[in-house]
């Protein structure tokens, strides 16, 4: 009877240990295979990015590069025929500043949002401000994703210097020829014909018809209808109350808070830690007899 109970206890312990080993293996598998989560844009310096961008073919329909006062911006096409943002959430972006007379400066942003553009500031690339124009510098970028191999932009130069707004020669304000103020012909002040001050016909001061001062009809002073002195409605003397809907002041928007979503892949480390704890527990609780056989 005692042997039977002991055997059952051993079998039950073996089943629990097997389940524990399977759970540890599952945790490690999920940490290794699960897709990376979308992280916030976080460009970092990486000079090795220049090797990735500098060699190989160019795909300007996939990736292109622009410069601005803020830094170097990598752009990429997110439609279904290119990086397909609708089905793939993340990409890895790189940029590089190639210096013919100095060290190349690169940057990388891994697993960033597949939204079509990423800025790498001049300070991250080793410059205090926009270094252009500089004939020694050229720029490029590349993008890849879990579904698309690395695509590289064309290499572009620093834009030319801004044109000068100063005229090459100061304009002359003096006219080439002095204008003549004398008229070519003296004007004539005498009229060609003497005006006549006598009217052609004597005006008549007598009216053609004597005006009539008598009205055609005697005016009537009696009103056509006797006015009514009765008011159309007796006032009640009461004052009705003012009706209306009281306004409701909405709460200020700055009191509403949102909980930020966790960024990064810290959950992978948590899964690995749990698996390590489980494995340690299984090893430490191994029966003595099994440890001797091992």
PDB file of C-alpha atoms in Angstrom:
ATOM      1  CA  UNK A   1       0.000   0.000   0.000  1.00  0.00           C
ATOM      2  CA  UNK A   2       2.814   2.362   0.924  1.00  0.00           C
ATOM      3  CA  UNK A   3       4.725   1.460  -2.240  1.00  0.00           C
ATOM      4  CA  UNK A   4       1.663   2.251  -4.373  1.00  0.00           C
ATOM      5  CA  UNK A   5       1.275   5.712  -2.829  1.00  0.00           C
ATOM      6  CA  UNK A   6       4.963   6.410  -3.284  1.00  0.00           C
ATOM      7  CA  UNK A   7       4.794   5.408  -6.957  1.00  0.00           C
ATOM      8  CA  UNK A   8       1.802   7.686  -7.522  1.00  0.00           C
ATOM      9  CA  UNK A   9       3.608  10.558  -5.847  1.00  0.00           C
ATOM     10  CA  UNK A  10       6.667  10.011  -8.043  1.00  0.00           C
ATOM     11  CA  UNK A  11       4.557   9.879 -11.234  1.00  0.00           C
ATOM     12  CA  UNK A  12       2.722  13.077 -10.228  1.00  0.00           C
ATOM     13  CA  UNK A  13       6.040  14.829  -9.536  1.00  0.00           C
ATOM     14  CA  UNK A  14       7.432  13.733 -12.908  1.00  0.00           C
ATOM     15  CA  UNK A  15       4.371  15.083 -14.718  1.00  0.00           C
ATOM     16  CA  UNK A  16       4.696  18.446 -12.952  1.00  0.00           C
ATOM     17  CA  UNK A  17       8.391  18.664 -13.801  1.00  0.00           C
ATOM     18  CA  UNK A  18       7.723  17.874 -17.463  1.00  0.00           C
ATOM     19  CA  UNK A  19       5.057  20.579 -17.572  1.00  0.00           C
ATOM     20  CA  UNK A  20       7.521  23.011 -15.997  1.00  0.00           C
ATOM     21  CA  UNK A  21      10.200  22.258 -18.616  1.00  0.00           C
ATOM     22  CA  UNK A  22       7.649  22.700 -21.417  1.00  0.00           C
ATOM     23  CA  UNK A  23       6.530  26.066 -19.979  1.00  0.00           C
ATOM     24  CA  UNK A  24      10.132  27.303 -19.773  1.00  0.00           C
ATOM     25  CA  UNK A  25      10.764  26.273 -23.380  1.00  0.00           C
ATOM     26  CA  UNK A  26       7.571  28.057 -24.513  1.00  0.00           C
ATOM     27  CA  UNK A  27       8.591  31.303 -22.781  1.00  0.00           C
ATOM     28  CA  UNK A  28      12.002  31.301 -24.479  1.00  0.00           C
ATOM     29  CA  UNK A  29      10.427  30.534 -27.862  1.00  0.00           C
ATOM     30  CA  UNK A  30       7.967  33.432 -27.594  1.00  0.00           C
ATOM     31  CA  UNK A  31      10.770  35.839 -26.589  1.00  0.00           C
ATOM     32  CA  UNK A  32      12.864  34.792 -29.576  1.00  0.00           C
ATOM     33  CA  UNK A  33      10.251  34.427 -32.327  1.00  0.00           C
ATOM     34  CA  UNK A  34       7.608  37.067 -31.552  1.00  0.00           C
ATOM     35  CA  UNK A  35       7.736  40.104 -33.893  1.00  0.00           C
ATOM     36  CA  UNK A  36       9.339  43.312 -32.676  1.00  0.00           C
ATOM     37  CA  UNK A  37       6.994  45.965 -31.364  1.00  0.00           C
ATOM     38  CA  UNK A  38       6.848  49.473 -32.836  1.00  0.00           C
ATOM     39  CA  UNK A  39       9.097  51.827 -30.894  1.00  0.00           C
ATOM     40  CA  UNK A  40       9.233  55.599 -30.863  1.00  0.00           C
ATOM     41  CA  UNK A  41      11.700  57.248 -33.236  1.00  0.00           C
ATOM     42  CA  UNK A  42      15.124  57.154 -31.587  1.00  0.00           C
ATOM     43  CA  UNK A  43      17.984  57.800 -34.070  1.00  0.00           C
ATOM     44  CA  UNK A  44      21.427  56.890 -32.768  1.00  0.00           C
ATOM     45  CA  UNK A  45      24.942  57.575 -34.144  1.00  0.00           C
ATOM     46  CA  UNK A  46      26.379  54.632 -36.086  1.00  0.00           C
ATOM     47  CA  UNK A  47      29.221  55.137 -38.525  1.00  0.00           C
ATOM     48  CA  UNK A  48      28.790  51.567 -39.867  1.00  0.00           C
ATOM     49  CA  UNK A  49      25.607  52.825 -41.554  1.00  0.00           C
ATOM     50  CA  UNK A  50      27.869  54.470 -44.150  1.00  0.00           C
ATOM     51  CA  UNK A  51      29.115  51.049 -45.348  1.00  0.00           C
ATOM     52  CA  UNK A  52      25.524  49.834 -45.709  1.00  0.00           C
ATOM     53  CA  UNK A  53      24.516  52.884 -47.782  1.00  0.00           C
ATOM     54  CA  UNK A  54      27.681  53.354 -49.837  1.00  0.00           C
ATOM     55  CA  UNK A  55      27.798  50.017 -51.653  1.00  0.00           C
ATOM     56  CA  UNK A  56      25.311  48.313 -53.940  1.00  0.00           C
ATOM     57  CA  UNK A  57      22.583  49.477 -56.276  1.00  0.00           C
ATOM     58  CA  UNK A  58      20.263  52.467 -55.924  1.00  0.00           C
ATOM     59  CA  UNK A  59      16.465  52.432 -55.580  1.00  0.00           C
ATOM     60  CA  UNK A  60      15.298  56.078 -55.698  1.00  0.00           C
ATOM     61  CA  UNK A  61      11.685  54.969 -56.175  1.00  0.00           C
ATOM     62  CA  UNK A  62      11.885  53.275 -52.751  1.00  0.00           C
ATOM     63  CA  UNK A  63      14.173  55.668 -50.843  1.00  0.00           C
ATOM     64  CA  UNK A  64      15.359  59.276 -51.311  1.00  0.00           C
ATOM     65  CA  UNK A  65      17.283  61.815 -49.221  1.00  0.00           C
ATOM     66  CA  UNK A  66      16.781  65.532 -48.509  1.00  0.00           C
ATOM     67  CA  UNK A  67      18.702  68.147 -46.517  1.00  0.00           C
ATOM     68  CA  UNK A  68      17.383  70.986 -44.366  1.00  0.00           C
ATOM     69  CA  UNK A  69      18.297  73.322 -41.564  1.00  0.00           C
ATOM     70  CA  UNK A  70      17.424  70.579 -39.030  1.00  0.00           C
ATOM     71  CA  UNK A  71      19.505  67.781 -40.543  1.00  0.00           C
ATOM     72  CA  UNK A  72      19.368  64.898 -43.045  1.00  0.00           C
ATOM     73  CA  UNK A  73      15.952  63.310 -43.708  1.00  0.00           C
ATOM     74  CA  UNK A  74      15.457  59.822 -45.140  1.00  0.00           C
ATOM     75  CA  UNK A  75      12.184  59.325 -47.052  1.00  0.00           C
ATOM     76  CA  UNK A  76      10.635  56.060 -48.247  1.00  0.00           C
ATOM     77  CA  UNK A  77       7.503  54.954 -50.125  1.00  0.00           C
ATOM     78  CA  UNK A  78       4.925  53.302 -47.834  1.00  0.00           C
ATOM     79  CA  UNK A  79       2.429  52.048 -50.443  1.00  0.00           C
ATOM     80  CA  UNK A  80       1.694  48.355 -51.014  1.00  0.00           C
ATOM     81  CA  UNK A  81       4.172  48.130 -53.921  1.00  0.00           C
ATOM     82  CA  UNK A  82       7.084  49.292 -51.768  1.00  0.00           C
ATOM     83  CA  UNK A  83       7.363  49.189 -47.934  1.00  0.00           C
ATOM     84  CA  UNK A  84       3.643  48.392 -47.418  1.00  0.00           C
ATOM     85  CA  UNK A  85       2.916  50.282 -44.185  1.00  0.00           C
ATOM     86  CA  UNK A  86      -0.577  48.752 -44.020  1.00  0.00           C
ATOM     87  CA  UNK A  87       0.873  45.289 -43.305  1.00  0.00           C
ATOM     88  CA  UNK A  88       4.331  46.002 -41.865  1.00  0.00           C
ATOM     89  CA  UNK A  89       4.574  48.380 -38.922  1.00  0.00           C
ATOM     90  CA  UNK A  90       8.341  48.844 -38.578  1.00  0.00           C
ATOM     91  CA  UNK A  91      11.417  49.648 -40.673  1.00  0.00           C
ATOM     92  CA  UNK A  92      15.107  50.261 -40.014  1.00  0.00           C
ATOM     93  CA  UNK A  93      16.454  53.569 -41.359  1.00  0.00           C
ATOM     94  CA  UNK A  94      20.069  54.682 -41.905  1.00  0.00           C
ATOM     95  CA  UNK A  95      21.727  57.897 -43.120  1.00  0.00           C
ATOM     96  CA  UNK A  96      25.324  58.918 -43.766  1.00  0.00           C
ATOM     97  CA  UNK A  97      27.373  62.064 -44.383  1.00  0.00           C
ATOM     98  CA  UNK A  98      30.389  61.182 -46.564  1.00  0.00           C
ATOM     99  CA  UNK A  99      33.349  63.550 -46.117  1.00  0.00           C
ATOM    100  CA  UNK A 100      36.030  63.403 -48.821  1.00  0.00           C
ATOM    101  CA  UNK A 101      38.541  65.094 -46.489  1.00  0.00           C
ATOM    102  CA  UNK A 102      37.471  63.673 -43.117  1.00  0.00           C
ATOM    103  CA  UNK A 103      35.603  60.975 -41.226  1.00  0.00           C
ATOM    104  CA  UNK A 104      32.209  59.796 -42.434  1.00  0.00           C
ATOM    105  CA  UNK A 105      29.319  60.300 -39.970  1.00  0.00           C
ATOM    106  CA  UNK A 106      26.359  57.892 -39.881  1.00  0.00           C
ATOM    107  CA  UNK A 107      23.160  57.218 -37.942  1.00  0.00           C
ATOM    108  CA  UNK A 108      20.552  54.458 -37.535  1.00  0.00           C
ATOM    109  CA  UNK A 109      16.976  54.163 -36.222  1.00  0.00           C
ATOM    110  CA  UNK A 110      15.878  50.546 -35.673  1.00  0.00           C
ATOM    111  CA  UNK A 111      12.305  49.236 -35.595  1.00  0.00           C
ATOM    112  CA  UNK A 112      10.863  52.714 -35.985  1.00  0.00           C
ATOM    113  CA  UNK A 113       7.365  53.422 -37.279  1.00  0.00           C
ATOM    114  CA  UNK A 114       6.809  52.783 -40.982  1.00  0.00           C
ATOM    115  CA  UNK A 115       5.485  56.308 -41.597  1.00  0.00           C
ATOM    116  CA  UNK A 116       7.586  57.416 -44.602  1.00  0.00           C
ATOM    117  CA  UNK A 117      10.257  59.765 -43.173  1.00  0.00           C
ATOM    118  CA  UNK A 118      12.851  60.093 -40.412  1.00  0.00           C
ATOM    119  CA  UNK A 119      15.020  63.118 -39.539  1.00  0.00           C
ATOM    120  CA  UNK A 120      18.614  62.719 -38.322  1.00  0.00           C
ATOM    121  CA  UNK A 121      19.742  65.991 -36.754  1.00  0.00           C
ATOM    122  CA  UNK A 122      23.031  67.673 -37.652  1.00  0.00           C
ATOM    123  CA  UNK A 123      24.196  67.362 -34.037  1.00  0.00           C
ATOM    124  CA  UNK A 124      23.671  63.573 -34.097  1.00  0.00           C
ATOM    125  CA  UNK A 125      25.822  63.439 -37.251  1.00  0.00           C
ATOM    126  CA  UNK A 126      28.633  65.464 -35.661  1.00  0.00           C
ATOM    127  CA  UNK A 127      27.829  68.997 -36.891  1.00  0.00           C
ATOM    128  CA  UNK A 128      26.781  72.014 -34.874  1.00  0.00           C
ATOM    129  CA  UNK A 129      24.751  73.355 -37.820  1.00  0.00           C
ATOM    130  CA  UNK A 130      24.075  72.770 -41.493  1.00  0.00           C
ATOM    131  CA  UNK A 131      27.582  72.375 -43.038  1.00  0.00           C
ATOM    132  CA  UNK A 132      26.475  73.154 -46.598  1.00  0.00           C
ATOM    133  CA  UNK A 133      27.646  74.437 -48.971  1.00  0.00           C
ATOM    134  CA  UNK A 134      30.706  72.172 -48.871  1.00  0.00           C
ATOM    135  CA  UNK A 135      32.011  70.449 -52.000  1.00  0.00           C
ATOM    136  CA  UNK A 136      33.631  67.696 -49.888  1.00  0.00           C
ATOM    137  CA  UNK A 137      30.329  66.416 -48.438  1.00  0.00           C
ATOM    138  CA  UNK A 138      27.768  64.011 -49.954  1.00  0.00           C
ATOM    139  CA  UNK A 139      24.731  62.342 -48.371  1.00  0.00           C
ATOM    140  CA  UNK A 140      22.678  59.158 -48.644  1.00  0.00           C
ATOM    141  CA  UNK A 141      20.156  56.962 -46.822  1.00  0.00           C
ATOM    142  CA  UNK A 142      18.802  53.400 -46.790  1.00  0.00           C
ATOM    143  CA  UNK A 143      15.696  51.625 -45.455  1.00  0.00           C
ATOM    144  CA  UNK A 144      14.841  47.946 -44.893  1.00  0.00           C
ATOM    145  CA  UNK A 145      11.993  46.034 -43.233  1.00  0.00           C
ATOM    146  CA  UNK A 146      11.090  42.433 -42.328  1.00  0.00           C
ATOM    147  CA  UNK A 147       9.530  42.134 -45.794  1.00  0.00           C
ATOM    148  CA  UNK A 148      11.845  44.288 -47.980  1.00  0.00           C
ATOM    149  CA  UNK A 149      15.607  43.976 -48.309  1.00  0.00           C
ATOM    150  CA  UNK A 150      17.726  47.109 -47.928  1.00  0.00           C
ATOM    151  CA  UNK A 151      16.907  49.803 -50.483  1.00  0.00           C
ATOM    152  CA  UNK A 152      19.300  52.734 -50.965  1.00  0.00           C
ATOM    153  CA  UNK A 153      18.817  56.307 -52.135  1.00  0.00           C
ATOM    154  CA  UNK A 154      20.911  58.173 -54.666  1.00  0.00           C
ATOM    155  CA  UNK A 155      23.945  59.970 -53.220  1.00  0.00           C
ATOM    156  CA  UNK A 156      23.317  63.739 -53.246  1.00  0.00           C
ATOM    157  CA  UNK A 157      25.627  66.756 -52.912  1.00  0.00           C
ATOM    158  CA  UNK A 158      25.406  69.792 -50.693  1.00  0.00           C
ATOM    159  CA  UNK A 159      23.045  72.329 -52.278  1.00  0.00           C
ATOM    160  CA  UNK A 160      24.710  75.293 -53.960  1.00  0.00           C
ATOM    161  CA  UNK A 161      25.160  78.507 -52.020  1.00  0.00           C
ATOM    162  CA  UNK A 162      22.311  80.981 -51.920  1.00  0.00           C
ATOM    163  CA  UNK A 163      22.451  83.589 -54.747  1.00  0.00           C
ATOM    164  CA  UNK A 164      23.552  87.096 -53.833  1.00  0.00           C
ATOM    165  CA  UNK A 165      20.858  89.756 -53.852  1.00  0.00           C
ATOM    166  CA  UNK A 166      23.412  92.551 -54.287  1.00  0.00           C
ATOM    167  CA  UNK A 167      23.570  93.878 -57.909  1.00  0.00           C
ATOM    168  CA  UNK A 168      26.882  93.365 -59.711  1.00  0.00           C
ATOM    169  CA  UNK A 169      26.967  97.069 -60.645  1.00  0.00           C
ATOM    170  CA  UNK A 170      25.372  99.950 -58.848  1.00  0.00           C
ATOM    171  CA  UNK A 171      22.563 101.372 -60.981  1.00  0.00           C
ATOM    172  CA  UNK A 172      22.955 104.924 -62.317  1.00  0.00           C
ATOM    173  CA  UNK A 173      20.259 107.384 -61.288  1.00  0.00           C
ATOM    174  CA  UNK A 174      21.385 110.026 -63.751  1.00  0.00           C
ATOM    175  CA  UNK A 175      19.551 110.007 -67.133  1.00  0.00           C
ATOM    176  CA  UNK A 176      21.692 109.489 -70.216  1.00  0.00           C
ATOM    177  CA  UNK A 177      20.317 112.716 -71.787  1.00  0.00           C
ATOM    178  CA  UNK A 178      19.003 115.777 -70.036  1.00  0.00           C
ATOM    179  CA  UNK A 179      15.319 116.232 -70.863  1.00  0.00           C
ATOM    180  CA  UNK A 180      14.279 119.449 -72.621  1.00  0.00           C
ATOM    181  CA  UNK A 181      11.754 121.593 -70.722  1.00  0.00           C
ATOM    182  CA  UNK A 182      11.130 124.010 -73.631  1.00  0.00           C
ATOM    183  CA  UNK A 183       8.117 123.133 -75.847  1.00  0.00           C
ATOM    184  CA  UNK A 184       8.856 122.552 -79.499  1.00  0.00           C
ATOM    185  CA  UNK A 185       6.191 125.140 -80.506  1.00  0.00           C
ATOM    186  CA  UNK A 186       5.010 128.153 -78.594  1.00  0.00           C
ATOM    187  CA  UNK A 187       1.280 127.772 -77.755  1.00  0.00           C
ATOM    188  CA  UNK A 188      -1.154 130.376 -79.103  1.00  0.00           C
ATOM    189  CA  UNK A 189      -3.185 132.218 -76.434  1.00  0.00           C
ATOM    190  CA  UNK A 190      -5.492 133.946 -78.937  1.00  0.00           C
ATOM    191  CA  UNK A 191      -8.775 132.089 -79.749  1.00  0.00           C
ATOM    192  CA  UNK A 192      -9.401 131.262 -83.385  1.00  0.00           C
ATOM    193  CA  UNK A 193     -12.884 132.923 -83.247  1.00  0.00           C
ATOM    194  CA  UNK A 194     -14.122 135.749 -81.040  1.00  0.00           C
ATOM    195  CA  UNK A 195     -16.893 134.443 -78.760  1.00  0.00           C
ATOM    196  CA  UNK A 196     -20.375 136.065 -79.030  1.00  0.00           C
ATOM    197  CA  UNK A 197     -21.892 137.338 -75.735  1.00  0.00           C
ATOM    198  CA  UNK A 198     -25.350 138.156 -77.254  1.00  0.00           C
ATOM    199  CA  UNK A 199     -27.999 135.379 -77.127  1.00  0.00           C
ATOM    200  CA  UNK A 200     -29.412 134.266 -80.454  1.00  0.00           C
ATOM    201  CA  UNK A 201     -33.071 134.740 -79.191  1.00  0.00           C
ATOM    202  CA  UNK A 202     -34.450 137.023 -76.531  1.00  0.00           C
ATOM    203  CA  UNK A 203     -35.859 134.942 -73.655  1.00  0.00           C
ATOM    204  CA  UNK A 204     -39.583 135.270 -72.812  1.00  0.00           C
ATOM    205  CA  UNK A 205     -40.423 136.125 -69.187  1.00  0.00           C
ATOM    206  CA  UNK A 206     -44.213 135.560 -69.523  1.00  0.00           C
ATOM    207  CA  UNK A 207     -45.505 132.032 -68.720  1.00  0.00           C
ATOM    208  CA  UNK A 208     -47.313 130.242 -71.522  1.00  0.00           C
ATOM    209  CA  UNK A 209     -50.293 129.419 -69.237  1.00  0.00           C
ATOM    210  CA  UNK A 210     -51.539 131.118 -66.102  1.00  0.00           C
ATOM    211  CA  UNK A 211     -51.197 128.736 -63.127  1.00  0.00           C
ATOM    212  CA  UNK A 212     -54.397 127.756 -61.262  1.00  0.00           C
ATOM    213  CA  UNK A 213     -54.336 128.309 -57.481  1.00  0.00           C
ATOM    214  CA  UNK A 214     -57.697 126.583 -56.788  1.00  0.00           C
ATOM    215  CA  UNK A 215     -57.557 122.840 -55.938  1.00  0.00           C
ATOM    216  CA  UNK A 216     -59.537 120.520 -58.207  1.00  0.00           C
ATOM    217  CA  UNK A 217     -61.320 118.938 -55.219  1.00  0.00           C
ATOM    218  CA  UNK A 218     -62.018 120.253 -51.738  1.00  0.00           C
ATOM    219  CA  UNK A 219     -60.007 118.203 -49.225  1.00  0.00           C
ATOM    220  CA  UNK A 220     -61.992 116.240 -46.613  1.00  0.00           C
ATOM    221  CA  UNK A 221     -60.991 116.830 -42.976  1.00  0.00           C
ATOM    222  CA  UNK A 222     -63.104 113.942 -41.617  1.00  0.00           C
ATOM    223  CA  UNK A 223     -61.352 110.591 -41.291  1.00  0.00           C
ATOM    224  CA  UNK A 224     -62.794 107.789 -43.408  1.00  0.00           C
ATOM    225  CA  UNK A 225     -63.109 105.548 -40.332  1.00  0.00           C
ATOM    226  CA  UNK A 226     -63.451 106.514 -36.678  1.00  0.00           C
ATOM    227  CA  UNK A 227     -60.377 105.427 -34.794  1.00  0.00           C
ATOM    228  CA  UNK A 228     -60.897 102.846 -32.089  1.00  0.00           C
ATOM    229  CA  UNK A 229     -59.729 103.863 -28.625  1.00  0.00           C
ATOM    230  CA  UNK A 230     -60.181 100.376 -27.148  1.00  0.00           C
ATOM    231  CA  UNK A 231     -56.913  98.479 -26.839  1.00  0.00           C
ATOM    232  CA  UNK A 232     -56.776  95.219 -28.823  1.00  0.00           C
ATOM    233  CA  UNK A 233     -55.943  93.239 -25.692  1.00  0.00           C
ATOM    234  CA  UNK A 234     -56.055  93.955 -21.969  1.00  0.00           C
ATOM    235  CA  UNK A 235     -52.638  93.697 -20.347  1.00  0.00           C
ATOM    236  CA  UNK A 236     -52.603  91.137 -17.568  1.00  0.00           C
ATOM    237  CA  UNK A 237     -50.113  93.011 -15.414  1.00  0.00           C
ATOM    238  CA  UNK A 238     -48.096  89.831 -14.775  1.00  0.00           C
ATOM    239  CA  UNK A 239     -44.532  89.232 -15.838  1.00  0.00           C
ATOM    240  CA  UNK A 240     -43.763  85.863 -17.284  1.00  0.00           C
ATOM    241  CA  UNK A 241     -40.661  84.146 -16.035  1.00  0.00           C
ATOM    242  CA  UNK A 242     -37.619  83.913 -18.257  1.00  0.00           C
ATOM    243  CA  UNK A 243     -37.113  80.394 -19.485  1.00  0.00           C
ATOM    244  CA  UNK A 244     -33.922  78.945 -20.858  1.00  0.00           C
ATOM    245  CA  UNK A 245     -31.462  76.123 -20.626  1.00  0.00           C
ATOM    246  CA  UNK A 246     -28.587  76.778 -18.232  1.00  0.00           C
ATOM    247  CA  UNK A 247     -25.170  76.431 -19.801  1.00  0.00           C
ATOM    248  CA  UNK A 248     -22.937  73.637 -18.648  1.00  0.00           C
ATOM    249  CA  UNK A 249     -19.240  74.379 -18.476  1.00  0.00           C
ATOM    250  CA  UNK A 250     -17.251  71.377 -19.752  1.00  0.00           C
ATOM    251  CA  UNK A 251     -14.335  70.247 -17.615  1.00  0.00           C
ATOM    252  CA  UNK A 252     -10.936  71.631 -18.672  1.00  0.00           C
ATOM    253  CA  UNK A 253      -9.156  69.437 -21.172  1.00  0.00           C
ATOM    254  CA  UNK A 254      -5.885  69.519 -19.249  1.00  0.00           C
ATOM    255  CA  UNK A 255      -7.470  67.374 -16.501  1.00  0.00           C
ATOM    256  CA  UNK A 256      -7.867  64.437 -18.902  1.00  0.00           C
ATOM    257  CA  UNK A 257      -4.892  62.139 -18.785  1.00  0.00           C
ATOM    258  CA  UNK A 258      -3.893  59.221 -20.914  1.00  0.00           C
ATOM    259  CA  UNK A 259      -1.672  56.378 -19.938  1.00  0.00           C
ATOM    260  CA  UNK A 260       1.281  56.122 -22.329  1.00  0.00           C
ATOM    261  CA  UNK A 261       1.795  52.753 -23.948  1.00  0.00           C
ATOM    262  CA  UNK A 262       5.019  51.017 -23.012  1.00  0.00           C
ATOM    263  CA  UNK A 263       7.693  51.328 -25.663  1.00  0.00           C
ATOM    264  CA  UNK A 264      10.489  48.978 -26.596  1.00  0.00           C
ATOM    265  CA  UNK A 265      10.822  45.232 -26.226  1.00  0.00           C
ATOM    266  CA  UNK A 266      11.255  44.951 -22.456  1.00  0.00           C
ATOM    267  CA  UNK A 267       8.672  42.198 -22.366  1.00  0.00           C
ATOM    268  CA  UNK A 268      11.161  39.897 -24.071  1.00  0.00           C
ATOM    269  CA  UNK A 269      13.550  40.315 -21.139  1.00  0.00           C
ATOM    270  CA  UNK A 270      10.675  39.588 -18.746  1.00  0.00           C
ATOM    271  CA  UNK A 271       9.881  36.321 -20.558  1.00  0.00           C
ATOM    272  CA  UNK A 272      13.540  35.262 -20.504  1.00  0.00           C
ATOM    273  CA  UNK A 273      13.750  36.092 -16.779  1.00  0.00           C
ATOM    274  CA  UNK A 274      10.622  34.033 -16.005  1.00  0.00           C
ATOM    275  CA  UNK A 275      11.986  31.097 -17.990  1.00  0.00           C
ATOM    276  CA  UNK A 276      15.328  31.318 -16.137  1.00  0.00           C
ATOM    277  CA  UNK A 277      13.573  31.317 -12.751  1.00  0.00           C
ATOM    278  CA  UNK A 278      11.464  28.319 -13.760  1.00  0.00           C
ATOM    279  CA  UNK A 279      14.495  26.369 -14.999  1.00  0.00           C
ATOM    280  CA  UNK A 280      16.399  27.165 -11.796  1.00  0.00           C
ATOM    281  CA  UNK A 281      13.471  25.972  -9.706  1.00  0.00           C
ATOM    282  CA  UNK A 282      13.224  22.708 -11.656  1.00  0.00           C
ATOM    283  CA  UNK A 283      16.948  22.020 -11.353  1.00  0.00           C
ATOM    284  CA  UNK A 284      16.987  22.810  -7.631  1.00  0.00           C
ATOM    285  CA  UNK A 285      13.955  20.591  -6.957  1.00  0.00           C
ATOM    286  CA  UNK A 286      15.294  17.598  -8.901  1.00  0.00           C
ATOM    287  CA  UNK A 287      15.060  14.403  -6.764  1.00  0.00           C
ATOM    288  CA  UNK A 288      18.318  13.298  -5.184  1.00  0.00           C
ATOM    289  CA  UNK A 289      18.202   9.909  -6.849  1.00  0.00           C
ATOM    290  CA  UNK A 290      17.901  11.492 -10.285  1.00  0.00           C
ATOM    291  CA  UNK A 291      20.790  13.845  -9.480  1.00  0.00           C
ATOM    292  CA  UNK A 292      22.997  10.875  -8.512  1.00  0.00           C
ATOM    293  CA  UNK A 293      22.215   9.079 -11.771  1.00  0.00           C
ATOM    294  CA  UNK A 294      23.040  12.228 -13.682  1.00  0.00           C
TER     295      UNK A 294
END
